[in-house]
């Protein structure tokens, strides 16, 4: 019952947000994109409780709700508790980004699996503020394709697929390429 | 109320622009751009208040701010590209204006792709 | 206040227009061209600065990095 109550309340808030954000748009040609993202949000919001109900263990790549809501935290009187809330939010961001990067990397040809690490920069203040990504390290699994050996090359260069992974991750996460480190 | 300032500025710039356009059209264009920037700067303070309200709302409802941030970025890109495209169109460069709009749409779509892949991934895992 | 910048550019425009007219009347065409270009560059300098202000503000408001 409580889950249903939460679900309805949160869906109401999401729809309200979607309405506000659509009104904020300068022209109507971007309306479809906002609707798309909000629709995905609603899908994710409905899927979460449903999978809970079915007791299907499903790690949602992009959860719709914060696991530790700010009102569930104790009264934020001292800095330590604020820090605890921030750490929880950061952990969640980290999980979201790791899942996304993994989903992206697996689509690159010749990559079967990958481990992803994300490090954030210091200095995100609020609970809602997204921390900025300091770097992303991707470790590719699977057999490295054999490349023709070129005599006279001093530094080991990235293989073609590593370069591709790096380019894609940088493009989709909106990062400069030197913040994406690819190991093989 | 800023609205009086904004309308007054727009009217004054329009009058000066009509006069200036007869003999110096290039500087008249720059005058229009500058007036647009000024009005935009005045509005942005208010937009910031609205966005803070939305973020507070989302925070209280324990909504993951990831989605909100993506949509905010979409709105920001829409504002900036609309600004640039309309100035281009004003100066008679309609083709350039539509290129700016296309670029904005592609950028927005690229922002949305990570969410789409992640949700598809979890759906497939759920069904498969 | 940023209204001053708008009025500055309007002033530059009118000044350049009058100067170019005077120079054309007195038969110095190439000098008139130079004054035109100078006026455009000075105005562009002001415009680019204010656009960069605008963009950094938009970035901070919409959290676009």
PDB file of C-alpha atoms in Angstrom, chain B residues 28-75:
ATOM      1  CA  UNK B  28      22.349  48.182 -36.688  1.00  0.00           C
ATOM      2  CA  UNK B  29      22.588  44.370 -36.637  1.00  0.00           C
ATOM      3  CA  UNK B  30      25.111  44.487 -33.801  1.00  0.00           C
ATOM      4  CA  UNK B  31      22.831  46.847 -31.905  1.00  0.00           C
ATOM      5  CA  UNK B  32      19.996  44.336 -32.227  1.00  0.00           C
ATOM      6  CA  UNK B  33      22.204  41.482 -30.994  1.00  0.00           C
ATOM      7  CA  UNK B  34      23.291  43.518 -27.999  1.00  0.00           C
ATOM      8  CA  UNK B  35      19.722  44.448 -27.117  1.00  0.00           C
ATOM      9  CA  UNK B  36      18.765  40.771 -27.359  1.00  0.00           C
ATOM     10  CA  UNK B  37      21.617  39.793 -25.043  1.00  0.00           C
ATOM     11  CA  UNK B  38      20.602  42.452 -22.522  1.00  0.00           C
ATOM     12  CA  UNK B  39      16.978  41.311 -22.461  1.00  0.00           C
ATOM     13  CA  UNK B  40      18.100  37.688 -22.155  1.00  0.00           C
ATOM     14  CA  UNK B  41      20.316  38.571 -19.196  1.00  0.00           C
ATOM     15  CA  UNK B  42      17.374  40.263 -17.486  1.00  0.00           C
ATOM     16  CA  UNK B  43      15.156  37.210 -17.992  1.00  0.00           C
ATOM     17  CA  UNK B  44      17.761  34.657 -16.906  1.00  0.00           C
ATOM     18  CA  UNK B  45      17.601  35.787 -13.278  1.00  0.00           C
ATOM     19  CA  UNK B  46      13.918  34.880 -13.222  1.00  0.00           C
ATOM     20  CA  UNK B  47      14.488  31.575 -15.021  1.00  0.00           C
ATOM     21  CA  UNK B  48      17.029  30.739 -12.356  1.00  0.00           C
ATOM     22  CA  UNK B  49      14.401  31.240  -9.637  1.00  0.00           C
ATOM     23  CA  UNK B  50      11.968  28.925 -11.443  1.00  0.00           C
ATOM     24  CA  UNK B  51      14.631  26.264 -11.885  1.00  0.00           C
ATOM     25  CA  UNK B  52      15.610  26.408  -8.229  1.00  0.00           C
ATOM     26  CA  UNK B  53      11.947  25.913  -7.348  1.00  0.00           C
ATOM     27  CA  UNK B  54      11.744  22.875  -9.625  1.00  0.00           C
ATOM     28  CA  UNK B  55      14.903  21.413  -8.131  1.00  0.00           C
ATOM     29  CA  UNK B  56      13.569  21.876  -4.604  1.00  0.00           C
ATOM     30  CA  UNK B  57      10.353  20.161  -5.636  1.00  0.00           C
ATOM     31  CA  UNK B  58      12.240  17.259  -7.176  1.00  0.00           C
ATOM     32  CA  UNK B  59      14.471  17.001  -4.142  1.00  0.00           C
ATOM     33  CA  UNK B  60      11.536  16.780  -1.740  1.00  0.00           C
ATOM     34  CA  UNK B  61       9.830  14.130  -3.840  1.00  0.00           C
ATOM     35  CA  UNK B  62      13.116  12.176  -3.779  1.00  0.00           C
ATOM     36  CA  UNK B  63      13.207  12.139  -7.551  1.00  0.00           C
ATOM     37  CA  UNK B  64      16.546  11.198  -9.000  1.00  0.00           C
ATOM     38  CA  UNK B  65      17.869  14.512 -10.230  1.00  0.00           C
ATOM     39  CA  UNK B  66      19.546  12.775 -13.153  1.00  0.00           C
ATOM     40  CA  UNK B  67      16.459  13.138 -15.335  1.00  0.00           C
ATOM     41  CA  UNK B  68      15.821  16.678 -14.240  1.00  0.00           C
ATOM     42  CA  UNK B  69      19.374  17.654 -15.151  1.00  0.00           C
ATOM     43  CA  UNK B  70      19.041  16.133 -18.618  1.00  0.00           C
ATOM     44  CA  UNK B  71      15.789  17.990 -19.257  1.00  0.00           C
ATOM     45  CA  UNK B  72      17.307  21.203 -17.915  1.00  0.00           C
ATOM     46  CA  UNK B  73      20.178  20.835 -20.336  1.00  0.00           C
ATOM     47  CA  UNK B  74      17.696  20.343 -23.163  1.00  0.00           C
ATOM     48  CA  UNK B  75      15.885  23.538 -22.187  1.00  0.00           C
TER      49      UNK B  75
END
